[in-house]
PDB file of C-alpha atoms in Angstrom:
ATOM      1  CA  MET A   1      10.964  62.747 -52.370  1.00  0.00           C
ATOM      2  CA  LEU A   2      11.042  59.194 -51.087  1.00  0.00           C
ATOM      3  CA  SER A   3      14.186  57.268 -51.777  1.00  0.00           C
ATOM      4  CA  PRO A   4      14.287  53.457 -51.772  1.00  0.00           C
ATOM      5  CA  SER A   5      16.051  53.422 -48.395  1.00  0.00           C
ATOM      6  CA  LYS A   6      13.281  55.543 -46.822  1.00  0.00           C
ATOM      7  CA  ILE A   7      10.601  53.255 -48.249  1.00  0.00           C
ATOM      8  CA  ILE A   8      12.374  50.169 -46.874  1.00  0.00           C
ATOM      9  CA  PHE A   9      12.771  51.842 -43.458  1.00  0.00           C
ATOM     10  CA  ILE A  10       9.055  52.747 -43.367  1.00  0.00           C
ATOM     11  CA  ILE A  11       8.076  49.164 -44.257  1.00  0.00           C
ATOM     12  CA  ILE A  12      10.391  47.778 -41.548  1.00  0.00           C
ATOM     13  CA  ALA A  13       8.987  50.231 -38.979  1.00  0.00           C
ATOM     14  CA  ILE A  14       5.378  49.323 -39.816  1.00  0.00           C
ATOM     15  CA  ALA A  15       6.191  45.605 -39.627  1.00  0.00           C
ATOM     16  CA  ALA A  16       7.935  46.063 -36.257  1.00  0.00           C
ATOM     17  CA  VAL A  17       4.933  47.907 -34.818  1.00  0.00           C
ATOM     18  CA  TYR A  18       2.504  45.312 -36.200  1.00  0.00           C
ATOM     19  CA  PHE A  19       4.376  42.277 -34.867  1.00  0.00           C
ATOM     20  CA  GLY A  20       5.176  44.009 -31.575  1.00  0.00           C
ATOM     21  CA  ASN A  21       1.488  44.758 -31.034  1.00  0.00           C
ATOM     22  CA  LYS A  22       0.558  41.193 -31.974  1.00  0.00           C
ATOM     23  CA  PHE A  23       3.100  39.810 -29.476  1.00  0.00           C
ATOM     24  CA  TYR A  24       1.930  42.187 -26.732  1.00  0.00           C
ATOM     25  CA  ARG A  25      -1.745  41.261 -27.173  1.00  0.00           C
ATOM     26  CA  SER A  26      -1.077  37.513 -27.223  1.00  0.00           C
ATOM     27  CA  LYS A  27       1.557  37.165 -24.477  1.00  0.00           C
ATOM     28  CA  ILE A  28       1.758  40.174 -22.165  1.00  0.00           C
ATOM     29  CA  ALA A  29      -1.748  41.699 -21.980  1.00  0.00           C
ATOM     30  CA  PRO A  30      -3.593  38.509 -20.887  1.00  0.00           C
ATOM     31  CA  ALA A  31      -1.144  37.989 -18.018  1.00  0.00           C
ATOM     32  CA  LEU A  32      -1.640  41.581 -16.819  1.00  0.00           C
ATOM     33  CA  ASN A  33      -5.438  41.323 -16.896  1.00  0.00           C
ATOM     34  CA  LYS A  34      -5.396  37.964 -15.111  1.00  0.00           C
ATOM     35  CA  ASP A  35      -3.287  39.267 -12.220  1.00  0.00           C
ATOM     36  CA  LYS A  36      -5.456  42.351 -11.857  1.00  0.00           C
ATOM     37  CA  LYS A  37      -8.623  40.260 -11.833  1.00  0.00           C
ATOM     38  CA  ASN A  38      -7.326  37.858  -9.171  1.00  0.00           C
ATOM     39  CA  ALA A  39      -6.078  40.632  -6.908  1.00  0.00           C
ATOM     40  CA  GLU A  40      -9.406  42.465  -7.050  1.00  0.00           C
ATOM     41  CA  PHE A  41     -11.274  39.863  -4.999  1.00  0.00           C
ATOM     42  CA  LYS A  42      -8.394  38.459  -2.972  1.00  0.00           C
ATOM     43  CA  GLY A  43      -9.675  37.032   0.298  1.00  0.00           C
ATOM     44  CA  ARG A  44     -13.328  37.549  -0.620  1.00  0.00           C
ATOM     45  CA  GLU A  45     -15.881  35.415  -2.342  1.00  0.00           C
ATOM     46  CA  SER A  46     -16.543  37.138  -5.645  1.00  0.00           C
ATOM     47  CA  ASP A  47     -19.909  35.483  -6.258  1.00  0.00           C
ATOM     48  CA  LYS A  48     -21.663  37.209  -3.342  1.00  0.00           C
ATOM     49  CA  MET A  49     -23.163  40.655  -3.672  1.00  0.00           C
ATOM     50  CA  LEU A  50     -24.289  43.081  -1.005  1.00  0.00           C
ATOM     51  CA  ASP A  51     -27.670  44.790  -1.360  1.00  0.00           C
ATOM     52  CA  LEU A  52     -27.871  48.292   0.053  1.00  0.00           C
ATOM     53  CA  GLU A  53     -31.040  49.635   1.626  1.00  0.00           C
ATOM     54  CA  GLU A  54     -32.119  53.264   1.634  1.00  0.00           C
ATOM     55  CA  CYS A  55     -32.523  54.891   5.034  1.00  0.00           C
ATOM     56  CA  PRO A  56     -36.013  56.443   5.260  1.00  0.00           C
ATOM     57  CA  GLY A  57     -34.692  59.248   7.477  1.00  0.00           C
ATOM     58  CA  CYS A  58     -31.707  60.625   5.593  1.00  0.00           C
ATOM     59  CA  GLY A  59     -31.876  58.833   2.235  1.00  0.00           C
ATOM     60  CA  ALA A  60     -28.405  57.300   2.542  1.00  0.00           C
ATOM     61  CA  PHE A  61     -27.854  53.796   1.204  1.00  0.00           C
ATOM     62  CA  VAL A  62     -26.440  51.503   3.899  1.00  0.00           C
ATOM     63  CA  ALA A  63     -25.761  47.788   4.221  1.00  0.00           C
ATOM     64  CA  ASP A  64     -27.433  47.410   7.600  1.00  0.00           C
ATOM     65  CA  LEU A  65     -30.279  49.670   8.700  1.00  0.00           C
ATOM     66  CA  ASP A  66     -30.127  48.346  12.283  1.00  0.00           C
ATOM     67  CA  GLY A  67     -26.621  49.719  12.864  1.00  0.00           C
ATOM     68  CA  HIS A  68     -27.162  52.987  10.966  1.00  0.00           C
ATOM     69  CA  THR A  69     -27.636  56.298  12.767  1.00  0.00           C
ATOM     70  CA  CYS A  70     -28.570  59.403  10.793  1.00  0.00           C
ATOM     71  CA  LYS A  71     -26.326  62.450  11.132  1.00  0.00           C
ATOM     72  CA  ASN A  72     -29.189  64.965  10.916  1.00  0.00           C
TER      73      ASN A  72
END
């Protein structure tokens, strides 16, 4: 059976989890995602993409067909 002290402890535990999660999402998580995002493209321009072309001989996708040699 639940005593008043157990009920109070459960309410305090739920409140601690709720406010801890709220603090984590507002303060800590955005800083972690920002650092990860900036480190992903460090030293490279992130707005440029590289199109790969399929080699007609082996079917491999390569960035430059002129420098590609098939391993067949």
